Amino acid sequence: MRKQNTMGAHGLVARRMGIDTHQEPVIYMREDCPVCRAEGFDAQSRIRVGNGEREIIATLNVIYDHLLGYEEAGFSESAWRLLQLREGDRVFVSHPEPVESFRFVRSKLYGNRLEGPALDAIVQDIVADRYSDVQISAFIAGTAGDRLDDEEIIALTEAMTAAGERLHWDYPQVVDKHSVGGLPGNRTTPIVVSIVAACGLIMPKTSSRAITSPSGTADTMETLAPVNLDLADMRRVVDREGACIAWGGAVRLSPADDTLIRVERALDVDSEGQLIASVVSKKAAAGSSHVLIDMPIGPTAKVRSAEAGERLARRLEKVGQRVGLIIRVLASDGSQPVGFGIGPALEAQDVLAVLQNHPQAPRDLRERSLLIAADILEMGGLGDRVHTLQLARQTLTDGLAWQKFQAICEAQGGMRTPPRARHRSTIQAARSGRVLDMDNRRLSRLAKLAGAPGAPAAGAEIHVRLGQQLDAGDPLYTIHAETKGELRYALGYRKTTGEIITLANDEHGDAAAEHVTPL
């Protein structure tokens, strides 16, 4: 944002509307407002708005009643914060300059390649909020699927890294991890960070919020401790404990990625090229030197086959090498959810159970976390795989990882107790049978419709595993919701989508079905 030249612009009185438009700044004006009429502004127009000190580009929403005065302009919460307005301030509006970089987006939509300077210009304009959500959607669509080659991905990664803050640590080696995603409940990060830091390696972990899933690592961690750490807080926590688990969006590491993620979430789209640029740019900006990528592979995971996984792994390693990172990819089982919980608080409860060595802790989450931690410890030079796996297991079993996790939470602002949902409904097996299949995507969808991640206690709790033999009436999964309406909504989806967990046919050849307990 820069100081605005208000000559020729039109003044209006600012009003705070109290409307949450997430990260998109929105301005509200009456359709009979003299500025609207004189300037020819239409709904969804992009408008330059300033108060003489700061300036933003906002999207116009037109009001047809008297919520606003004749010469007033209303502002969403994000626009109000960006301009640092006070009630009654005078604001000035005008047509913005054309966004020149969007011609490159149009070119890409017609199948042309994007060179480095073009991607630099696009990313800089996205970070400066010059792109509307419609224009960002066009960029995402133009680069989705296999529409970016390796050199384009490298150029996009470099542009995204350069557009934000970049951390530099006074340590010779900084380790990190990331999960490709697509597997519900795969919340290994708090466990892995605790083990690795307890073993003496430096691991400042910045994590994302959910894009298309019921929870991101930052969403889950936020039910346990504050995650909105600025750069100074991150340095303080890492210098004190050797690690942190923070939301990356709070420190403006690769800020274009946060904007792209927000629009991708609305589109329910994940692109391989964008995924690689997102992961690698965030890790490069975070000052990492060695990165372990967990890649779940399964029929309903984000990566569907071993061949696709190998291709993605090669591209991740190649892009990482070009920007100065050592990346190792660990292929893992993506056939079913990890742990019992799907949703921020439910996943947090699984994390605590593993760290506290609870006898009923999910074994798969524990073992997956140990394998990832062992690989990171090996990358960090603490021995070969046999030794580092033994070291990771001993660190967890002896309670050192739990102690380190508590210390990290305290350093970040204090440990919290995850909330619990007020409303639940359990889905039961209609008859006996063996668990044949679990649809990860529909389980995630179910948890989201129950309210996750916006309602932290919402989600789904899984009671079975593949191959498990069940009797009629045994619980399959429980839906958790914070309101009755959200619970009914999720149950409605379950009823129309068919079986989410499939059992083997019984002796009469009939397909096993799911039954729901009454509300």
Short mmCIF file of C-alpha atoms in Angstrom, two decimals:
data_model
loop_
_atom_site.label_atom_id
_atom_site.label_comp_id
_atom_site.label_asym_id
_atom_site.label_seq_id
_atom_site.Cartn_x
_atom_site.Cartn_y
_atom_site.Cartn_z
CA MET A 1 0.00 0.00 0.00
CA ARG A 2 1.30 3.44 -0.85
CA LYS A 3 0.25 7.01 -0.20
CA GLN A 4 -2.47 8.01 -2.63
CA ASN A 5 -2.58 11.06 -4.84
CA THR A 6 -6.14 12.21 -4.18
CA MET A 7 -6.32 14.89 -6.84
CA GLY A 8 -9.34 14.22 -8.98
CA ALA A 9 -10.61 11.52 -6.63
CA HIS A 10 -13.93 11.69 -4.79
CA GLY A 11 -14.31 11.84 -1.00
CA LEU A 12 -16.76 9.72 1.00
CA VAL A 13 -17.24 9.14 4.74
CA ALA A 14 -15.98 5.72 5.92
CA ARG A 15 -18.23 3.31 7.85
CA ARG A 16 -17.28 -0.03 9.35
CA MET A 17 -19.81 -2.66 8.22
CA GLY A 18 -18.60 -5.52 10.46
CA ILE A 19 -18.65 -8.01 7.58
CA ASP A 20 -15.99 -10.73 7.37
CA THR A 21 -14.81 -11.21 3.78
CA HIS A 22 -11.73 -13.17 4.89
CA GLN A 23 -8.64 -11.74 3.14
CA GLU A 24 -10.46 -9.99 0.29
CA PRO A 25 -10.96 -6.23 0.88
CA VAL A 26 -14.50 -5.14 -0.04
CA ILE A 27 -16.03 -1.65 -0.28
CA TYR A 28 -19.83 -1.08 -0.11
CA MET A 29 -21.52 1.84 -1.87
CA ARG A 30 -25.14 2.79 -2.57
CA GLU A 31 -26.29 2.48 -6.14
CA ASP A 32 -27.42 6.12 -6.04
CA CYS A 33 -24.14 7.29 -4.50
CA PRO A 34 -22.84 10.27 -6.54
CA VAL A 35 -19.46 8.60 -6.93
CA CYS A 36 -20.99 5.34 -8.18
CA ARG A 37 -23.04 7.23 -10.74
CA ALA A 38 -20.34 9.67 -11.82
CA GLU A 39 -17.56 7.10 -12.13
CA GLY A 40 -19.74 4.39 -13.63
CA PHE A 41 -18.81 1.83 -10.98
CA ASP A 42 -20.67 -1.49 -11.21
CA ALA A 43 -20.94 -4.33 -8.73
CA GLN A 44 -17.69 -6.33 -8.56
CA SER A 45 -15.71 -3.42 -10.02
CA ARG A 46 -12.15 -3.12 -8.75
CA ILE A 47 -11.75 0.28 -7.06
CA ARG A 48 -8.71 2.14 -5.78
CA VAL A 49 -9.42 3.37 -2.26
CA GLY A 50 -7.23 5.56 -0.07
CA ASN A 51 -7.36 7.85 2.95
CA GLY A 52 -4.42 10.09 2.03
CA GLU A 53 -1.94 7.84 3.84
CA ARG A 54 -2.71 4.31 2.67
CA GLU A 55 -4.19 2.80 -0.44
CA ILE A 56 -5.73 -0.55 -1.41
CA ILE A 57 -7.58 -2.11 -4.32
CA ALA A 58 -11.03 -3.29 -3.17
CA THR A 59 -13.95 -5.09 -4.77
CA LEU A 60 -17.21 -3.10 -4.93
CA ASN A 61 -20.50 -4.47 -3.61
CA VAL A 62 -23.51 -2.28 -4.43
CA ILE A 63 -26.29 -1.70 -1.86
CA TYR A 64 -29.88 -0.92 -2.88
CA ASP A 65 -31.33 0.22 0.45
CA HIS A 66 -30.44 2.69 3.19
CA LEU A 67 -27.82 0.72 5.13
CA LEU A 68 -25.44 3.47 4.07
CA GLY A 69 -25.86 7.20 3.85
CA TYR A 70 -25.89 8.99 0.51
CA GLU A 71 -22.20 9.94 0.72
CA GLU A 72 -20.88 7.07 2.82
CA ALA A 73 -18.69 4.11 1.89
CA GLY A 74 -18.83 0.91 3.92
CA PHE A 75 -15.86 -1.40 4.42
CA SER A 76 -15.38 -5.07 5.20
CA GLU A 77 -13.20 -5.99 8.17
CA SER A 78 -10.16 -6.79 5.99
CA ALA A 79 -10.42 -3.47 4.09
CA TRP A 80 -10.90 -1.55 7.34
CA ARG A 81 -7.76 -3.10 8.85
CA LEU A 82 -5.63 -2.56 5.73
CA LEU A 83 -6.51 1.13 5.57
CA GLN A 84 -6.35 1.51 9.38
CA LEU A 85 -9.57 3.53 9.28
CA ARG A 86 -11.60 5.17 12.05
CA GLU A 87 -15.30 5.96 11.92
CA GLY A 88 -15.90 9.20 10.05
CA ASP A 89 -12.56 9.21 8.19
CA ARG A 90 -12.66 10.63 4.68
CA VAL A 91 -11.76 8.18 1.91
CA PHE A 92 -11.15 8.75 -1.76
CA VAL A 93 -12.03 6.38 -4.57
CA SER A 94 -11.06 6.20 -8.22
CA HIS A 95 -10.49 3.74 -11.04
CA PRO A 96 -7.28 1.73 -10.58
CA GLU A 97 -4.61 1.47 -13.21
CA PRO A 98 -5.00 -1.61 -15.44
CA VAL A 99 -3.28 -4.74 -14.12
CA GLU A 100 -0.75 -5.22 -16.89
CA SER A 101 0.41 -8.65 -15.70
CA PHE A 102 -3.02 -10.17 -16.33
CA ARG A 103 -2.18 -10.32 -20.05
CA PHE A 104 0.25 -13.10 -19.13
CA VAL A 105 -2.58 -14.99 -17.43
CA ARG A 106 -4.71 -14.66 -20.56
CA SER A 107 -1.79 -15.95 -22.60
CA LYS A 108 -1.46 -18.97 -20.31
CA LEU A 109 -5.18 -19.71 -20.64
CA TYR A 110 -4.54 -20.05 -24.37
CA GLY A 111 -1.78 -22.58 -23.75
CA ASN A 112 1.37 -20.45 -23.89
CA ARG A 113 4.33 -20.82 -21.51
CA LEU A 114 5.06 -18.37 -18.73
CA GLU A 115 8.63 -17.11 -18.44
CA GLY A 116 10.24 -15.98 -15.20
CA PRO A 117 9.61 -12.22 -15.62
CA ALA A 118 5.92 -12.88 -16.36
CA LEU A 119 5.51 -15.01 -13.24
CA ASP A 120 7.38 -12.38 -11.20
CA ALA A 121 4.93 -9.72 -12.36
CA ILE A 122 1.87 -11.90 -11.68
CA VAL A 123 3.02 -12.84 -8.18
CA GLN A 124 3.95 -9.26 -7.28
CA ASP A 125 0.50 -8.04 -8.35
CA ILE A 126 -1.22 -10.83 -6.39
CA VAL A 127 0.74 -9.93 -3.25
CA ALA A 128 -0.12 -6.25 -3.77
CA ASP A 129 -3.86 -7.20 -3.88
CA ARG A 130 -4.22 -5.90 -7.44
CA TYR A 131 -5.89 -9.13 -8.58
CA SER A 132 -9.57 -9.79 -7.89
CA ASP A 133 -10.61 -13.28 -6.82
CA VAL A 134 -11.94 -13.83 -10.35
CA GLN A 135 -8.52 -12.99 -11.81
CA ILE A 136 -6.76 -15.23 -9.27
CA SER A 137 -9.18 -18.02 -10.19
CA ALA A 138 -8.19 -17.57 -13.83
CA PHE A 139 -4.52 -17.89 -12.93
CA ILE A 140 -5.19 -21.05 -10.89
CA ALA A 141 -7.23 -22.55 -13.72
CA GLY A 142 -4.56 -21.69 -16.27
CA THR A 143 -1.84 -23.43 -14.25
CA ALA A 144 -3.86 -26.40 -12.94
CA GLY A 145 -3.28 -30.02 -13.85
CA ASP A 146 -0.14 -30.50 -15.96
CA ARG A 147 -0.18 -26.98 -17.46
CA LEU A 148 3.12 -25.98 -15.79
CA ASP A 149 6.37 -27.61 -16.92
CA ASP A 150 9.36 -27.99 -14.60
CA GLU A 151 10.99 -24.69 -15.58
CA GLU A 152 7.71 -22.83 -15.04
CA ILE A 153 7.32 -24.42 -11.61
CA ILE A 154 10.88 -23.41 -10.68
CA ALA A 155 10.24 -19.84 -11.86
CA LEU A 156 6.93 -19.70 -9.94
CA THR A 157 8.63 -21.06 -6.81
CA GLU A 158 11.38 -18.42 -7.02
CA ALA A 159 8.83 -15.64 -7.62
CA MET A 160 6.72 -16.73 -4.63
CA THR A 161 9.77 -17.01 -2.37
CA ALA A 162 11.05 -13.56 -3.35
CA ALA A 163 7.68 -11.83 -2.83
CA GLY A 164 7.63 -12.15 0.97
CA GLU A 165 9.73 -12.31 4.11
CA ARG A 166 12.62 -14.75 4.28
CA LEU A 167 13.97 -16.20 7.49
CA HIS A 168 17.69 -16.67 8.09
CA TRP A 169 18.73 -18.80 11.05
CA ASP A 170 22.08 -18.77 12.83
CA TYR A 171 22.31 -22.54 12.64
CA PRO A 172 24.29 -24.60 10.12
CA GLN A 173 21.34 -26.93 9.52
CA VAL A 174 17.58 -26.40 9.72
CA VAL A 175 15.25 -29.37 9.14
CA ASP A 176 11.60 -29.35 8.14
CA LYS A 177 8.77 -31.58 6.95
CA HIS A 178 5.59 -31.36 4.91
CA SER A 179 2.77 -33.71 3.99
CA VAL A 180 1.39 -33.66 0.47
CA GLY A 181 -2.05 -34.16 2.01
CA GLY A 182 -5.21 -35.86 0.87
CA LEU A 183 -5.26 -38.27 3.81
CA PRO A 184 -7.65 -37.47 6.67
CA GLY A 185 -6.18 -37.34 10.16
CA ASN A 186 -2.54 -37.43 9.02
CA ARG A 187 -1.47 -35.04 11.77
CA THR A 188 2.11 -36.18 12.39
CA THR A 189 3.77 -32.74 12.59
CA PRO A 190 3.37 -31.99 16.34
CA ILE A 191 4.70 -35.45 17.19
CA VAL A 192 7.59 -35.34 14.70
CA VAL A 193 8.67 -31.82 15.69
CA SER A 194 8.68 -32.81 19.37
CA ILE A 195 10.81 -35.91 18.74
CA VAL A 196 13.26 -34.15 16.42
CA ALA A 197 13.70 -31.11 18.68
CA ALA A 198 14.13 -33.34 21.74
CA CYS A 199 16.99 -35.02 19.84
CA GLY A 200 18.73 -31.68 19.37
CA LEU A 201 17.96 -30.69 15.77
CA ILE A 202 16.55 -27.26 14.85
CA MET A 203 13.04 -27.43 13.38
CA PRO A 204 11.11 -24.14 13.01
CA LYS A 205 7.90 -25.55 11.51
CA THR A 206 5.54 -23.24 9.65
CA SER A 207 2.28 -24.90 8.68
CA SER A 208 -0.76 -24.11 6.57
CA ARG A 209 -4.42 -23.99 7.40
CA ALA A 210 -6.81 -26.30 5.58
CA ILE A 211 -7.21 -25.82 1.83
CA THR A 212 -9.68 -28.53 0.85
CA SER A 213 -9.35 -30.72 3.95
CA PRO A 214 -11.22 -30.70 7.31
CA SER A 215 -8.06 -29.51 9.08
CA GLY A 216 -4.58 -28.25 8.41
CA THR A 217 -1.71 -28.62 10.84
CA ALA A 218 -2.12 -24.99 11.91
CA ASP A 219 -5.84 -25.60 12.58
CA THR A 220 -5.11 -28.64 14.74
CA MET A 221 -2.20 -27.02 16.57
CA GLU A 222 -4.31 -23.95 17.31
CA THR A 223 -6.56 -26.07 19.56
CA LEU A 224 -3.43 -26.87 21.61
CA ALA A 225 -1.48 -23.56 21.61
CA PRO A 226 -1.34 -20.16 19.83
CA VAL A 227 0.04 -20.39 16.29
CA ASN A 228 -0.17 -16.77 15.04
CA LEU A 229 3.49 -16.04 15.78
CA ASP A 230 5.29 -13.13 14.16
CA LEU A 231 8.95 -13.34 13.13
CA ALA A 232 10.24 -12.12 16.49
CA ASP A 233 8.08 -14.67 18.36
CA MET A 234 9.24 -17.48 16.07
CA ARG A 235 12.89 -16.62 16.72
CA ARG A 236 12.30 -16.42 20.45
CA VAL A 237 10.56 -19.82 20.59
CA VAL A 238 13.14 -21.53 18.35
CA ASP A 239 16.11 -20.05 20.23
CA ARG A 240 14.55 -21.29 23.47
CA GLU A 241 13.22 -24.73 22.46
CA GLY A 242 14.86 -25.54 19.12
CA ALA A 243 11.49 -25.67 17.34
CA CYS A 244 8.09 -24.08 16.89
CA ILE A 245 4.81 -25.02 15.20
CA ALA A 246 3.39 -21.79 13.75
CA TRP A 247 0.93 -20.69 11.08
CA GLY A 248 2.97 -19.60 8.07
CA GLY A 249 0.44 -16.97 7.03
CA ALA A 250 1.15 -14.92 10.15
CA VAL A 251 4.76 -14.26 9.11
CA ARG A 252 4.29 -13.48 5.40
CA LEU A 253 6.45 -16.31 4.15
CA SER A 254 5.52 -16.65 0.47
CA PRO A 255 2.39 -14.47 0.97
CA ALA A 256 1.19 -15.12 -2.59
CA ASP A 257 0.73 -18.74 -1.55
CA ASP A 258 -1.70 -17.75 1.21
CA THR A 259 -3.82 -15.83 -1.29
CA LEU A 260 -3.74 -18.67 -3.81
CA ILE A 261 -4.66 -21.18 -1.08
CA ARG A 262 -7.66 -19.06 -0.07
CA VAL A 263 -9.05 -19.12 -3.62
CA GLU A 264 -8.11 -22.77 -4.17
CA ARG A 265 -10.11 -23.62 -1.06
CA ALA A 266 -13.21 -21.97 -2.55
CA LEU A 267 -12.64 -23.75 -5.87
CA ASP A 268 -11.88 -27.09 -4.15
CA VAL A 269 -8.88 -27.41 -6.49
CA ASP A 270 -5.38 -28.78 -5.91
CA SER A 271 -2.85 -28.38 -8.74
CA GLU A 272 0.43 -30.32 -8.88
CA GLY A 273 2.46 -27.34 -10.11
CA GLN A 274 0.93 -25.02 -7.53
CA LEU A 275 1.44 -27.68 -4.84
CA ILE A 276 5.16 -27.95 -5.61
CA ALA A 277 5.64 -24.18 -5.76
CA SER A 278 3.64 -23.77 -2.55
CA VAL A 279 5.62 -26.34 -0.57
CA VAL A 280 9.08 -25.45 -1.80
CA SER A 281 8.63 -21.66 -1.66
CA LYS A 282 7.41 -21.86 1.95
CA LYS A 283 10.32 -24.10 2.96
CA ALA A 284 12.89 -21.91 1.19
CA ALA A 285 11.40 -18.76 2.75
CA ALA A 286 11.39 -20.42 6.19
CA GLY A 287 15.17 -20.86 5.97
CA SER A 288 15.11 -24.66 5.82
CA SER A 289 18.09 -26.64 4.53
CA HIS A 290 16.72 -30.22 4.66
CA VAL A 291 13.05 -31.13 4.06
CA LEU A 292 11.24 -34.47 4.38
CA ILE A 293 8.06 -34.74 2.29
CA ASP A 294 5.46 -37.29 3.44
CA MET A 295 3.53 -38.48 0.38
CA PRO A 296 0.49 -40.70 1.13
CA ILE A 297 -0.49 -42.82 -1.89
CA GLY A 298 -3.89 -44.47 -2.23
CA PRO A 299 -7.00 -44.74 -4.43
CA THR A 300 -8.80 -41.86 -2.68
CA ALA A 301 -5.72 -39.91 -1.49
CA LYS A 302 -4.38 -36.84 -3.31
CA VAL A 303 -1.73 -39.00 -5.02
CA ARG A 304 -3.53 -42.01 -6.49
CA SER A 305 -0.75 -44.30 -7.76
CA ALA A 306 2.91 -45.18 -7.24
CA GLU A 307 3.70 -43.90 -10.74
CA ALA A 308 2.14 -40.51 -10.00
CA GLY A 309 3.98 -40.43 -6.68
CA GLU A 310 7.35 -41.12 -8.32
CA ARG A 311 6.75 -38.33 -10.83
CA LEU A 312 5.78 -35.85 -8.14
CA ALA A 313 8.76 -36.88 -5.99
CA ARG A 314 11.19 -36.28 -8.86
CA ARG A 315 9.73 -32.84 -9.51
CA LEU A 316 9.82 -31.87 -5.82
CA GLU A 317 13.46 -32.95 -5.52
CA LYS A 318 14.42 -31.15 -8.76
CA VAL A 319 12.72 -27.88 -7.81
CA GLY A 320 14.16 -28.09 -4.29
CA GLN A 321 17.67 -28.59 -5.64
CA ARG A 322 17.33 -25.54 -7.91
CA VAL A 323 16.41 -23.29 -4.97
CA GLY A 324 19.03 -24.72 -2.60
CA LEU A 325 17.05 -27.30 -0.60
CA ILE A 326 17.81 -30.97 0.05
CA ILE A 327 14.44 -32.71 -0.27
CA ARG A 328 13.67 -36.37 0.45
CA VAL A 329 10.26 -37.87 -0.31
CA LEU A 330 8.82 -40.67 1.83
CA ALA A 331 5.98 -42.61 0.16
CA SER A 332 3.42 -43.82 2.71
CA ASP A 333 0.16 -45.76 2.87
CA GLY A 334 -2.78 -43.57 1.81
CA SER A 335 -5.49 -46.22 1.73
CA GLN A 336 -7.28 -45.13 4.91
CA PRO A 337 -7.36 -42.27 7.45
CA VAL A 338 -4.55 -42.00 9.99
CA GLY A 339 -5.55 -42.07 13.64
CA PHE A 340 -9.12 -41.90 14.87
CA GLY A 341 -10.01 -38.22 14.44
CA ILE A 342 -10.76 -36.06 11.40
CA GLY A 343 -11.08 -32.39 12.31
CA PRO A 344 -8.92 -29.97 14.38
CA ALA A 345 -9.78 -30.97 17.96
CA LEU A 346 -10.28 -34.67 17.22
CA GLU A 347 -6.87 -34.83 15.55
CA ALA A 348 -5.34 -32.91 18.47
CA GLN A 349 -6.67 -35.55 20.87
CA ASP A 350 -4.91 -38.24 18.81
CA VAL A 351 -1.66 -36.23 18.92
CA LEU A 352 -1.86 -35.92 22.71
CA ALA A 353 -2.59 -39.64 23.11
CA VAL A 354 0.53 -40.55 21.12
CA LEU A 355 2.80 -38.04 22.86
CA GLN A 356 1.53 -39.17 26.29
CA ASN A 357 2.04 -42.86 25.35
CA HIS A 358 -1.59 -43.62 26.12
CA PRO A 359 -2.32 -47.35 25.68
CA GLN A 360 -5.32 -46.55 23.45
CA ALA A 361 -3.39 -44.10 21.23
CA PRO A 362 -3.75 -44.73 17.48
CA ARG A 363 -0.93 -47.09 16.56
CA ASP A 364 -0.82 -46.04 12.90
CA LEU A 365 -0.29 -42.36 13.79
CA ARG A 366 2.46 -43.32 16.23
CA GLU A 367 4.32 -45.56 13.76
CA ARG A 368 3.99 -43.11 10.86
CA SER A 369 5.34 -40.29 13.03
CA LEU A 370 8.29 -42.43 14.12
CA LEU A 371 9.21 -43.27 10.51
CA ILE A 372 9.10 -39.61 9.46
CA ALA A 373 11.09 -38.51 12.51
CA ALA A 374 13.69 -41.22 11.84
CA ASP A 375 14.17 -40.03 8.25
CA ILE A 376 14.61 -36.42 9.42
CA LEU A 377 17.10 -37.47 12.11
CA GLU A 378 19.03 -39.40 9.46
CA MET A 379 19.01 -36.38 7.13
CA GLY A 380 20.27 -34.34 10.09
CA GLY A 381 23.32 -36.59 10.48
CA LEU A 382 22.36 -38.43 13.68
CA GLY A 383 23.06 -41.90 12.31
CA ASP A 384 21.77 -44.47 9.84
CA ARG A 385 18.10 -45.38 9.54
CA VAL A 386 18.29 -48.29 12.00
CA HIS A 387 19.83 -46.08 14.68
CA THR A 388 17.60 -43.06 14.10
CA LEU A 389 14.42 -45.15 14.21
CA GLN A 390 15.56 -46.59 17.56
CA LEU A 391 16.43 -43.08 18.76
CA ALA A 392 13.03 -41.68 17.71
CA ARG A 393 11.17 -44.54 19.41
CA GLN A 394 13.15 -44.18 22.64
CA THR A 395 12.60 -40.39 22.69
CA LEU A 396 8.85 -40.90 22.42
CA THR A 397 8.64 -43.83 24.85
CA ASP A 398 10.74 -42.14 27.53
CA GLY A 399 8.44 -39.09 27.54
CA LEU A 400 11.11 -36.67 26.26
CA ALA A 401 9.00 -35.81 23.19
CA TRP A 402 6.00 -35.05 25.42
CA GLN A 403 8.13 -32.81 27.61
CA LYS A 404 9.44 -30.96 24.55
CA PHE A 405 5.94 -30.51 23.12
CA GLN A 406 4.71 -28.99 26.39
CA ALA A 407 7.71 -26.65 26.43
CA ILE A 408 7.03 -25.53 22.84
CA CYS A 409 3.36 -24.86 23.64
CA GLU A 410 4.29 -22.83 26.71
CA ALA A 411 6.84 -20.81 24.73
CA GLN A 412 4.19 -20.08 22.07
CA GLY A 413 1.78 -18.66 24.64
CA GLY A 414 0.44 -21.49 26.76
CA MET A 415 -1.06 -24.94 26.27
CA ARG A 416 -4.78 -25.31 25.62
CA THR A 417 -7.32 -28.11 26.02
CA PRO A 418 -8.98 -29.10 22.71
CA PRO A 419 -12.75 -28.45 22.69
CA ARG A 420 -15.33 -31.24 22.46
CA ALA A 421 -18.44 -31.20 20.31
CA ARG A 422 -21.86 -30.91 21.92
CA HIS A 423 -23.67 -33.08 19.35
CA ARG A 424 -22.75 -36.53 18.04
CA SER A 425 -24.27 -39.32 16.00
CA THR A 426 -22.75 -42.77 15.47
CA ILE A 427 -23.04 -44.73 12.21
CA GLN A 428 -23.23 -48.49 12.75
CA ALA A 429 -22.70 -51.57 10.62
CA ALA A 430 -26.03 -52.96 9.42
CA ARG A 431 -24.71 -56.52 9.48
CA SER A 432 -21.53 -58.45 10.07
CA GLY A 433 -18.68 -58.27 7.59
CA ARG A 434 -15.06 -57.34 7.02
CA VAL A 435 -14.03 -53.73 6.30
CA LEU A 436 -13.06 -53.65 2.61
CA ASP A 437 -12.79 -49.98 1.75
CA MET A 438 -12.80 -46.49 3.28
CA ASP A 439 -13.38 -43.46 1.05
CA ASN A 440 -10.95 -40.77 2.24
CA ARG A 441 -12.52 -38.03 0.15
CA ARG A 442 -16.06 -38.65 1.33
CA LEU A 443 -14.94 -38.98 4.95
CA SER A 444 -13.24 -35.59 4.61
CA ARG A 445 -16.34 -34.14 2.99
CA LEU A 446 -18.49 -35.49 5.82
CA ALA A 447 -16.23 -33.89 8.45
CA LYS A 448 -16.30 -30.56 6.62
CA LEU A 449 -20.10 -30.59 6.37
CA ALA A 450 -20.21 -31.21 10.12
CA GLY A 451 -18.41 -27.86 10.51
CA ALA A 452 -14.66 -28.57 10.38
CA PRO A 453 -12.31 -26.75 10.34
CA GLY A 454 -14.28 -23.56 11.11
CA ALA A 455 -15.89 -25.27 14.10
CA PRO A 456 -12.76 -26.75 15.76
CA ALA A 457 -14.58 -29.50 17.68
CA ALA A 458 -16.45 -30.75 14.59
CA GLY A 459 -15.45 -33.66 12.41
CA ALA A 460 -15.60 -37.43 12.27
CA GLU A 461 -14.20 -40.10 14.58
CA ILE A 462 -13.30 -43.41 12.92
CA HIS A 463 -13.79 -46.64 14.90
CA VAL A 464 -12.57 -49.27 12.40
CA ARG A 465 -9.62 -50.20 10.20
CA LEU A 466 -9.30 -51.98 6.86
CA GLY A 467 -9.58 -55.75 7.23
CA GLN A 468 -11.31 -55.55 10.62
CA GLN A 469 -14.12 -58.05 11.18
CA LEU A 470 -17.33 -56.46 12.49
CA ASP A 471 -20.63 -57.65 13.87
CA ALA A 472 -23.98 -56.02 13.11
CA GLY A 473 -24.39 -52.92 15.24
CA ASP A 474 -20.67 -52.28 15.69
CA PRO A 475 -19.78 -48.58 15.36
CA LEU A 476 -18.15 -47.48 12.08
CA TYR A 477 -17.70 -43.77 12.73
CA THR A 478 -19.17 -40.94 14.80
CA ILE A 479 -20.02 -37.51 13.43
CA HIS A 480 -19.17 -34.62 15.79
CA ALA A 481 -20.81 -31.19 15.38
CA GLU A 482 -21.10 -28.02 17.44
CA THR A 483 -24.72 -27.41 16.41
CA LYS A 484 -27.70 -29.66 15.70
CA GLY A 485 -28.12 -28.05 12.29
CA GLU A 486 -24.60 -28.94 11.19
CA LEU A 487 -25.04 -32.48 12.46
CA ARG A 488 -28.27 -32.90 10.47
CA TYR A 489 -26.56 -31.43 7.41
CA ALA A 490 -23.72 -33.95 7.62
CA LEU A 491 -26.18 -36.81 8.17
CA GLY A 492 -28.09 -35.70 5.11
CA TYR A 493 -24.92 -35.95 3.03
CA ARG A 494 -24.19 -39.41 4.44
CA LYS A 495 -27.67 -40.55 3.45
CA THR A 496 -27.37 -39.35 -0.15
CA THR A 497 -23.73 -40.28 -0.82
CA GLY A 498 -24.07 -43.98 -0.10
CA GLU A 499 -21.61 -46.12 1.85
CA ILE A 500 -18.46 -44.34 2.99
CA ILE A 501 -17.07 -47.45 4.69
CA THR A 502 -17.71 -50.63 2.71
CA LEU A 503 -17.96 -54.06 4.29
CA ALA A 504 -17.51 -57.45 2.61
CA ASN A 505 -20.69 -59.07 1.36
CA ASP A 506 -22.37 -61.47 3.76
CA GLU A 507 -23.01 -65.14 3.00
CA HIS A 508 -26.14 -64.26 1.01
CA GLY A 509 -24.21 -61.93 -1.31
CA ASP A 510 -25.94 -58.76 -0.08
CA ALA A 511 -23.89 -55.59 0.33
CA ALA A 512 -23.44 -54.47 3.90
CA ALA A 513 -25.02 -51.10 4.73
CA GLU A 514 -24.58 -48.40 7.31
CA HIS A 515 -27.16 -47.61 9.96
CA VAL A 516 -27.34 -44.35 11.88
CA THR A 517 -28.27 -43.97 15.53
CA PRO A 518 -31.07 -41.45 16.17
CA LEU A 519 -30.18 -37.88 17.12
#
